Tab-separated table of C-alpha atoms in Angstrom:
chain	number	residue	atom	x	y	z
A	527	MET	CA	9.221	-14.448	8.359
A	528	HIS	CA	8.634	-18.190	8.514
A	529	LEU	CA	11.803	-20.214	9.116
A	530	CYS	CA	12.755	-23.853	8.740
A	531	ARG	CA	14.926	-25.474	11.424
A	532	ALA	CA	18.105	-25.421	9.304
A	533	ASP	CA	17.839	-21.700	8.505
A	534	ALA	CA	16.917	-20.873	12.128
A	535	ASP	CA	20.085	-22.704	13.216
A	536	VAL	CA	22.252	-20.540	10.946
A	537	LEU	CA	20.502	-17.256	11.750
A	538	PHE	CA	20.101	-17.660	15.516
A	539	GLY	CA	22.394	-20.548	16.515
A	540	ARG	CA	22.043	-24.338	16.544
A	541	GLY	CA	18.849	-25.512	18.265
A	542	TYR	CA	17.782	-21.954	19.091
A	543	GLU	CA	14.364	-21.745	20.794
A	544	PHE	CA	12.298	-18.694	19.832
A	545	LYS	CA	10.608	-16.720	22.599
A	546	PRO	CA	6.892	-16.074	22.068
A	547	ARG	CA	5.965	-12.368	21.965
A	548	ASN	CA	2.236	-12.707	21.376
A	549	GLU	CA	-0.210	-15.332	20.182
A	550	LEU	CA	-1.711	-14.731	16.745
A	551	TYR	CA	-5.455	-14.902	16.147
A	552	GLN	CA	-5.011	-18.244	14.365
A	553	PRO	CA	-4.699	-20.816	17.186
A	554	GLY	CA	-1.244	-22.253	17.897
A	555	GLN	CA	0.602	-19.560	15.921
A	556	PHE	CA	2.869	-17.019	17.553
A	557	ALA	CA	4.845	-13.895	16.728
A	558	ALA	CA	8.304	-14.350	18.240
A	559	GLN	CA	10.344	-11.720	20.043
A	560	GLU	CA	13.076	-12.270	17.463
A	561	THR	CA	13.318	-10.408	14.166
A	562	VAL	CA	15.552	-10.656	11.093
A	563	THR	CA	16.753	-8.226	8.437
A	564	LEU	CA	16.042	-8.788	4.747
A	565	ALA	CA	18.697	-7.598	2.307
A	566	GLY	CA	18.111	-6.847	-1.376
A	567	PRO	CA	20.098	-5.119	-4.120
A	568	ARG	CA	18.591	-1.688	-3.356
A	569	GLY	CA	18.137	-1.695	0.412
A	570	THR	CA	17.413	-3.584	3.585
A	571	LEU	CA	14.304	-4.113	5.707
A	572	SER	CA	14.893	-4.632	9.409
A	573	GLY	CA	12.576	-5.688	12.224
A	574	VAL	CA	10.950	-8.448	10.176
A	575	ARG	CA	9.255	-10.607	12.792
A	576	VAL	CA	9.759	-14.365	12.993
A	577	LEU	CA	6.521	-16.377	13.263
A	578	THR	CA	6.351	-19.783	14.911
A	579	PRO	CA	6.039	-22.740	14.834
A	580	LEU	CA	8.908	-23.461	12.427
A	581	ARG	CA	7.969	-24.698	8.958
A	582	GLN	CA	9.349	-27.178	6.427
A	583	LYS	CA	10.510	-24.332	4.166
A	584	SER	CA	11.547	-20.753	4.975
A	585	GLN	CA	9.345	-18.037	3.526
A	586	ALA	CA	9.584	-14.245	3.798
A	587	GLU	CA	6.419	-12.238	3.129
A	588	VAL	CA	6.611	-8.546	2.271
A	589	ALA	CA	4.276	-5.919	0.901
A	590	ARG	CA	5.022	-4.630	-2.597
A	591	THR	CA	6.062	-1.249	-1.130
A	592	ASP	CA	8.679	-2.983	1.043
A	593	ALA	CA	9.820	-5.125	-1.894
A	594	ILE	CA	10.438	-1.985	-3.974
A	595	GLY	CA	12.599	-0.651	-1.131
A	596	LEU	CA	14.585	-3.887	-1.293
A	597	GLY	CA	14.855	-3.580	-5.068
A	598	LEU	CA	13.020	-6.851	-5.651
A	599	LEU	CA	9.836	-7.874	-7.449
A	600	PRO	CA	8.458	-10.979	-5.724
A	601	PRO	CA	5.353	-12.647	-7.170
A	602	VAL	CA	1.965	-12.601	-5.427
A	603	LEU	CA	1.691	-16.204	-4.202
A	604	GLN	CA	-0.185	-18.182	-1.590
A	605	SER	CA	3.157	-19.561	-0.383
A	606	ALA	CA	6.723	-20.017	-1.572
A	607	GLU	CA	5.731	-23.615	-2.274
A	608	SER	CA	2.924	-22.663	-4.675
A	609	GLY	CA	5.196	-21.186	-7.351
A	610	PRO	CA	8.667	-19.838	-8.036
A	611	ALA	CA	9.472	-17.210	-5.394
A	612	THR	CA	12.275	-14.646	-5.379
A	613	ARG	CA	15.797	-14.909	-3.975
A	614	ILE	CA	16.289	-13.123	-0.658
A	615	ILE	CA	19.177	-12.745	1.789
A	616	ILE	CA	18.237	-13.010	5.477
A	617	VAL	CA	20.469	-11.612	8.206
A	618	GLY	CA	20.204	-12.834	11.800
A	619	PRO	CA	22.288	-12.284	14.932
A	620	ALA	CA	24.275	-15.508	14.417
A	621	GLY	CA	24.572	-15.690	10.634
A	622	VAL	CA	23.227	-15.108	7.146
A	623	VAL	CA	21.307	-17.304	4.704
A	624	ASP	CA	20.919	-16.708	0.974
A	625	LEU	CA	17.592	-18.265	-0.034
A	626	PRO	CA	17.114	-18.723	-3.787
A	627	ASP	CA	13.336	-19.170	-3.615
A	628	ALA	CA	11.736	-17.686	-0.485
A	629	LEU	CA	10.427	-14.122	-0.956
A	630	ILE	CA	6.767	-13.562	-1.838
A	631	CYS	CA	3.989	-11.014	-1.635
A	632	ALA	CA	1.318	-13.009	0.172
A	633	HIS	CA	-1.909	-13.573	-1.741
A	634	ARG	CA	-4.788	-12.173	0.306
A	635	HIS	CA	-6.954	-14.833	1.904
A	636	VAL	CA	-9.626	-15.543	4.511
A	637	HIS	CA	-9.122	-18.156	7.204
A	638	MET	CA	-12.232	-19.924	8.484
A	639	SER	CA	-13.336	-23.034	10.297
A	640	PRO	CA	-15.387	-25.741	8.516
A	641	GLN	CA	-18.466	-24.459	10.378
A	642	GLU	CA	-17.861	-20.896	9.194
A	643	ALA	CA	-17.300	-22.113	5.628
A	644	GLU	CA	-20.679	-23.840	5.789
A	645	GLN	CA	-22.354	-20.628	6.999
A	646	PHE	CA	-20.828	-18.661	4.110
A	647	ARG	CA	-21.526	-21.535	1.684
A	648	VAL	CA	-17.924	-21.592	0.468
A	649	LYS	CA	-15.251	-24.288	0.469
A	650	ASP	CA	-11.481	-24.443	0.775
A	651	ALA	CA	-9.619	-22.859	-2.185
A	652	ASP	CA	-12.712	-20.950	-3.404
A	653	ARG	CA	-12.099	-17.388	-4.609
A	654	VAL	CA	-14.457	-14.799	-3.155
A	655	LYS	CA	-14.911	-11.036	-3.147
A	656	VAL	CA	-14.606	-9.036	0.046
A	657	ARG	CA	-15.884	-5.487	0.457
A	658	VAL	CA	-14.639	-2.943	2.958
A	659	THR	CA	-16.435	0.325	3.636
A	660	GLY	CA	-15.308	3.865	4.441
A	661	VAL	CA	-13.672	6.710	2.537
A	662	ARG	CA	-11.480	4.190	0.705
A	663	ALA	CA	-14.209	1.590	0.197
A	664	MET	CA	-13.246	-1.188	-2.174
A	665	VAL	CA	-14.127	-4.655	-3.308
A	666	LEU	CA	-11.126	-6.960	-3.198
A	667	GLU	CA	-11.592	-9.728	-5.742
A	668	ASN	CA	-9.760	-13.040	-5.978
A	669	VAL	CA	-9.561	-13.581	-2.208
A	670	ILE	CA	-8.621	-17.187	-1.416
A	671	VAL	CA	-10.739	-19.111	1.108
A	672	ARG	CA	-8.689	-21.282	3.448
A	673	VAL	CA	-10.724	-23.689	5.531
A	674	GLY	CA	-9.080	-25.576	8.401
A	675	ALA	CA	-10.211	-27.212	11.649
A	676	ASN	CA	-7.723	-24.987	13.483
A	677	PHE	CA	-8.699	-21.740	11.737
A	678	ARG	CA	-10.813	-18.868	13.022
A	679	LEU	CA	-12.581	-16.349	10.801
A	680	GLN	CA	-10.040	-13.705	9.793
A	681	MET	CA	-8.964	-12.022	6.574
A	682	HIS	CA	-5.235	-11.601	5.951
A	683	MET	CA	-4.081	-8.757	3.729
A	684	ASP	CA	-0.729	-7.005	3.627
A	685	THR	CA	0.072	-3.442	4.690
A	686	ASP	CA	-0.343	-2.077	1.156
A	687	GLU	CA	-3.812	-3.560	0.905
A	688	ALA	CA	-4.805	-2.437	4.403
A	689	ASN	CA	-3.518	1.091	3.805
A	690	ALA	CA	-5.128	1.312	0.359
A	691	ALA	CA	-8.447	0.398	1.987
A	692	ASP	CA	-7.673	2.519	5.063
A	693	VAL	CA	-8.470	-0.332	7.441
A	694	SER	CA	-6.571	-1.696	10.422
A	695	LEU	CA	-6.773	-4.649	12.797
A	696	GLY	CA	-10.362	-5.324	13.799
A	697	ALA	CA	-12.027	-3.632	10.811
A	698	LYS	CA	-15.209	-5.220	9.505
A	699	ALA	CA	-15.368	-6.689	6.013
A	700	TYR	CA	-18.186	-8.224	3.995
A	701	LEU	CA	-18.014	-11.395	1.953
A	702	VAL	CA	-19.849	-10.456	-1.234
A	703	ARG	CA	-22.304	-12.946	-2.720
A	704	GLU	CA	-22.930	-12.276	-6.422
B	1396	MET	CA	5.202	18.183	-2.574
B	1397	HIS	CA	3.345	21.283	-3.697
B	1398	LEU	CA	4.888	24.526	-2.430
B	1399	CYS	CA	3.717	28.105	-2.152
B	1400	ARG	CA	6.169	30.919	-2.975
B	1401	ALA	CA	6.791	31.836	0.666
B	1402	ASP	CA	7.670	28.267	1.704
B	1403	ALA	CA	9.788	27.765	-1.432
B	1404	ASP	CA	11.736	30.910	-0.461
B	1405	VAL	CA	12.528	29.508	2.986
B	1406	LEU	CA	13.325	25.979	1.797
B	1407	PHE	CA	15.372	26.801	-1.313
B	1408	GLY	CA	16.259	30.501	-1.033
B	1409	ARG	CA	14.467	33.720	-1.952
B	1410	GLY	CA	13.085	33.718	-5.495
B	1411	TYR	CA	14.450	30.248	-6.210
B	1412	GLU	CA	13.507	28.913	-9.656
B	1413	PHE	CA	12.844	25.170	-9.776
B	1414	LYS	CA	14.420	23.161	-12.580
B	1415	PRO	CA	12.004	20.928	-14.506
B	1416	ARG	CA	12.903	17.230	-14.398
B	1417	ASN	CA	10.014	15.862	-16.452
B	1418	GLU	CA	6.594	16.971	-17.609
B	1419	LEU	CA	3.661	15.240	-15.954
B	1420	TYR	CA	0.845	13.716	-17.983
B	1421	GLN	CA	-1.453	16.579	-16.956
B	1422	PRO	CA	-0.484	19.474	-19.266
B	1423	GLY	CA	1.575	22.322	-17.789
B	1424	GLN	CA	2.555	20.377	-14.658
B	1425	PHE	CA	6.126	19.335	-13.958
B	1426	ALA	CA	8.132	17.251	-11.541
B	1427	ALA	CA	11.101	19.365	-10.462
B	1428	GLN	CA	14.667	18.169	-10.020
B	1429	GLU	CA	14.471	19.377	-6.427
B	1430	THR	CA	13.258	17.266	-3.524
B	1431	VAL	CA	12.558	17.915	0.155
B	1432	THR	CA	12.614	15.802	3.308
B	1433	LEU	CA	9.510	15.377	5.479
B	1434	ALA	CA	10.096	15.011	9.209
B	1435	GLY	CA	7.629	13.482	11.689
B	1436	PRO	CA	7.823	12.323	15.292
B	1437	ARG	CA	8.790	8.762	14.305
B	1438	GLY	CA	10.972	9.210	11.240
B	1439	THR	CA	11.796	11.119	8.097
B	1440	LEU	CA	11.000	10.637	4.431
B	1441	SER	CA	13.564	11.971	1.988
B	1442	GLY	CA	13.498	12.415	-1.780
B	1443	VAL	CA	9.985	13.857	-1.793
B	1444	ARG	CA	9.716	15.505	-5.182
B	1445	VAL	CA	8.588	19.098	-5.645
B	1446	LEU	CA	5.877	19.577	-8.284
B	1447	THR	CA	5.417	22.806	-10.196
B	1448	PRO	CA	3.916	25.315	-10.844
B	1449	LEU	CA	3.860	26.748	-7.318
B	1450	ARG	CA	0.482	26.876	-5.566
B	1451	GLN	CA	-1.352	29.234	-3.213
B	1452	LYS	CA	-0.887	26.807	-0.302
B	1453	SER	CA	1.794	24.199	0.384
B	1454	GLN	CA	0.605	20.598	0.477
B	1455	ALA	CA	2.517	17.377	1.070
B	1456	GLU	CA	0.944	14.144	-0.167
B	1457	VAL	CA	2.063	10.793	1.200
B	1458	ALA	CA	0.802	7.231	1.120
B	1459	ARG	CA	-0.480	5.807	4.405
B	1460	THR	CA	2.566	3.479	4.580
B	1461	ASP	CA	4.890	6.498	4.402
B	1462	ALA	CA	2.796	8.391	6.955
B	1463	ILE	CA	3.149	5.493	9.406
B	1464	GLY	CA	6.922	5.698	8.949
B	1465	LEU	CA	6.703	9.387	9.826
B	1466	GLY	CA	4.543	8.580	12.849
B	1467	LEU	CA	1.618	10.621	11.518
B	1468	LEU	CA	-1.983	9.885	10.597
B	1469	PRO	CA	-3.034	12.376	7.900
B	1470	PRO	CA	-6.619	12.312	6.654
B	1471	VAL	CA	-7.595	11.142	3.172
B	1472	LEU	CA	-8.480	14.439	1.478
B	1473	GLN	CA	-8.781	15.845	-2.014
B	1474	SER	CA	-6.480	18.688	-0.951
B	1475	ALA	CA	-5.200	20.401	2.178
B	1476	GLU	CA	-7.811	23.069	1.444
B	1477	SER	CA	-10.734	20.637	1.546
B	1478	GLY	CA	-10.441	19.813	5.255
B	1479	PRO	CA	-8.134	19.948	8.255
B	1480	ALA	CA	-4.795	18.412	7.264
B	1481	THR	CA	-1.927	17.301	9.523
B	1482	ARG	CA	1.094	19.251	10.736
B	1483	ILE	CA	4.321	18.421	8.921
B	1484	ILE	CA	7.891	19.704	9.047
B	1485	ILE	CA	9.593	20.185	5.683
B	1486	VAL	CA	13.376	20.317	5.348
B	1487	GLY	CA	15.031	21.918	2.311
B	1488	PRO	CA	18.627	22.841	1.439
B	1489	ALA	CA	18.184	26.461	2.589
B	1490	GLY	CA	15.816	26.107	5.549
B	1491	VAL	CA	12.952	24.437	7.348
B	1492	VAL	CA	9.219	25.168	7.520
B	1493	ASP	CA	6.797	23.852	10.128
B	1494	LEU	CA	3.385	23.677	8.448
B	1495	PRO	CA	0.437	23.245	10.827
B	1496	ASP	CA	-2.022	22.085	8.156
B	1497	ALA	CA	-0.366	20.611	5.048
B	1498	LEU	CA	0.003	16.812	5.144
B	1499	ILE	CA	-2.637	14.629	3.494
B	1500	CYS	CA	-3.182	11.222	1.960
B	1501	ALA	CA	-4.524	12.186	-1.455
B	1502	HIS	CA	-8.034	11.023	-2.250
B	1503	ARG	CA	-7.909	8.898	-5.405
B	1504	HIS	CA	-9.358	10.630	-8.441
B	1505	VAL	CA	-9.642	10.586	-12.227
B	1506	HIS	CA	-8.662	13.575	-14.335
B	1507	MET	CA	-10.531	14.043	-17.601
B	1508	SER	CA	-11.361	16.672	-20.192
B	1509	PRO	CA	-14.952	17.908	-20.652
B	1510	GLN	CA	-15.137	15.784	-23.837
B	1511	GLU	CA	-14.034	12.668	-21.971
B	1512	ALA	CA	-16.520	13.393	-19.171
B	1513	GLU	CA	-19.262	13.535	-21.768
B	1514	GLN	CA	-18.174	10.180	-23.220
B	1515	PHE	CA	-18.269	8.575	-19.769
B	1516	ARG	CA	-21.504	10.423	-18.907
B	1517	VAL	CA	-20.050	11.809	-15.677
B	1518	LYS	CA	-19.498	15.328	-14.396
B	1519	ASP	CA	-16.977	17.094	-12.173
B	1520	ALA	CA	-17.086	15.977	-8.512
B	1521	ASP	CA	-19.013	12.773	-9.303
B	1522	ARG	CA	-17.918	9.660	-7.425
B	1523	VAL	CA	-17.377	6.611	-9.595
B	1524	LYS	CA	-16.086	3.064	-9.274
B	1525	VAL	CA	-12.972	1.934	-11.091
B	1526	ARG	CA	-12.019	-1.700	-11.627
B	1527	VAL	CA	-8.533	-3.011	-12.231
B	1528	THR	CA	-7.853	-6.574	-13.347
B	1529	GLY	CA	-5.136	-9.120	-12.633
B	1530	VAL	CA	-4.150	-11.304	-9.678
B	1531	ARG	CA	-5.027	-8.441	-7.320
B	1532	ALA	CA	-8.155	-7.360	-9.162
B	1533	MET	CA	-10.270	-4.873	-7.241
B	1534	VAL	CA	-13.032	-2.338	-7.563
B	1535	LEU	CA	-12.030	1.006	-6.083
B	1536	GLU	CA	-15.140	2.860	-4.961
B	1537	ASN	CA	-15.532	6.542	-4.158
B	1538	VAL	CA	-13.171	7.732	-6.893
B	1539	ILE	CA	-13.564	11.474	-7.475
B	1540	VAL	CA	-14.063	12.725	-11.036
B	1541	ARG	CA	-12.151	15.916	-11.803
B	1542	VAL	CA	-13.089	17.550	-15.070
B	1543	GLY	CA	-10.981	20.403	-16.448
B	1544	ALA	CA	-10.250	21.928	-19.835
B	1545	ASN	CA	-6.551	21.301	-19.201
B	1546	PHE	CA	-6.952	17.714	-18.012
B	1547	ARG	CA	-6.240	14.477	-19.847
B	1548	LEU	CA	-7.743	11.121	-18.940
B	1549	GLN	CA	-5.692	9.661	-16.103
B	1550	MET	CA	-6.409	8.065	-12.741
B	1551	HIS	CA	-4.285	9.146	-9.780
B	1552	MET	CA	-3.810	6.735	-6.898
B	1553	ASP	CA	-1.024	6.568	-4.331
B	1554	THR	CA	1.664	3.905	-4.006
B	1555	ASP	CA	-0.338	1.916	-1.433
B	1556	GLU	CA	-3.307	1.742	-3.766
B	1557	ALA	CA	-1.175	0.914	-6.804
B	1558	ASN	CA	0.724	-1.794	-4.927
B	1559	ALA	CA	-2.448	-3.241	-3.394
B	1560	ALA	CA	-3.856	-3.549	-6.915
B	1561	ASP	CA	-0.466	-4.619	-8.337
B	1562	VAL	CA	-0.617	-2.009	-11.082
B	1563	SER	CA	1.952	0.506	-12.276
B	1564	LEU	CA	2.130	3.451	-14.658
B	1565	GLY	CA	0.228	2.705	-17.849
B	1566	ALA	CA	-2.042	-0.005	-16.444
B	1567	LYS	CA	-5.575	-0.148	-17.816
B	1568	ALA	CA	-8.584	0.515	-15.592
B	1569	TYR	CA	-12.309	0.367	-16.198
B	1570	LEU	CA	-14.862	2.923	-15.105
B	1571	VAL	CA	-17.706	0.766	-13.796
B	1572	ARG	CA	-21.257	1.706	-14.690
B	1573	GLU	CA	-23.766	0.273	-12.211
């Protein structure tokens, strides 16, 4: 769950400061101790972790399996700003927000630094294939490359994708050159 | 949920006859109206549908996402008879069974008739690759071919795999020839 300042104020109280729980692998990004609950027409999803720093626009990212539990069908998008997202109700300890355009299934992507992009001979916004091995080996196509000075090499997929490939944090993956 | 007679007797009552809800695509196989609840150390999963006809050995099939909710880590297996499966507790309206070796994540596979196998130039137990298209296009490797006189062409994958590929019932897939 990414929150903007205004929504954080409603959900947690005006000017609320989130407490870092752990640093993420991408520098400067944190998982907060605080979580929210998502509410849809079919069910709710609790324990959805807030990520910091705050953003310009709130965005909730769920796996398709979780979305089905909510009774919603969000699009697969890079961000809620890259296309029309789905309405979602967020419940926090201090209040509720009804966001008309904030729920997405995150499009899988690979973060990398400019140096790493050069090594792989790819550039920002390229689409690549990534292969994982094992009993559920697969080639994931249409993986977005995201190059940034602050990024470190890491592939982001959701729980459905990780479980379908039977991989977990720290698994090795191969960028496939045609 | 596949049940043997003895477990069905405990869960639903001696000699219980299951009521068909709908026929499955594979001839002679039905989803029953009856469901059971799976119980693990972390949580429960209710509404798990019984499939008929009864089998020689009970077998519960869950997606990895569901297994994590149960707090269990079942292996990816073709069946609970093809390797050591995981212990699972099953709750029915008439009783409970504690099965030491019955929970699996089903290995993805393709059912086909002998005629269809001939068309694809594959044989029973072959491993093939299957490609699905769309925003979450992927090539699923290590897909088991299951040829049977009673089978009709259909790929079986679990909800994690279907959601990771963003496909649902009736989606088209391509058997990839190297």
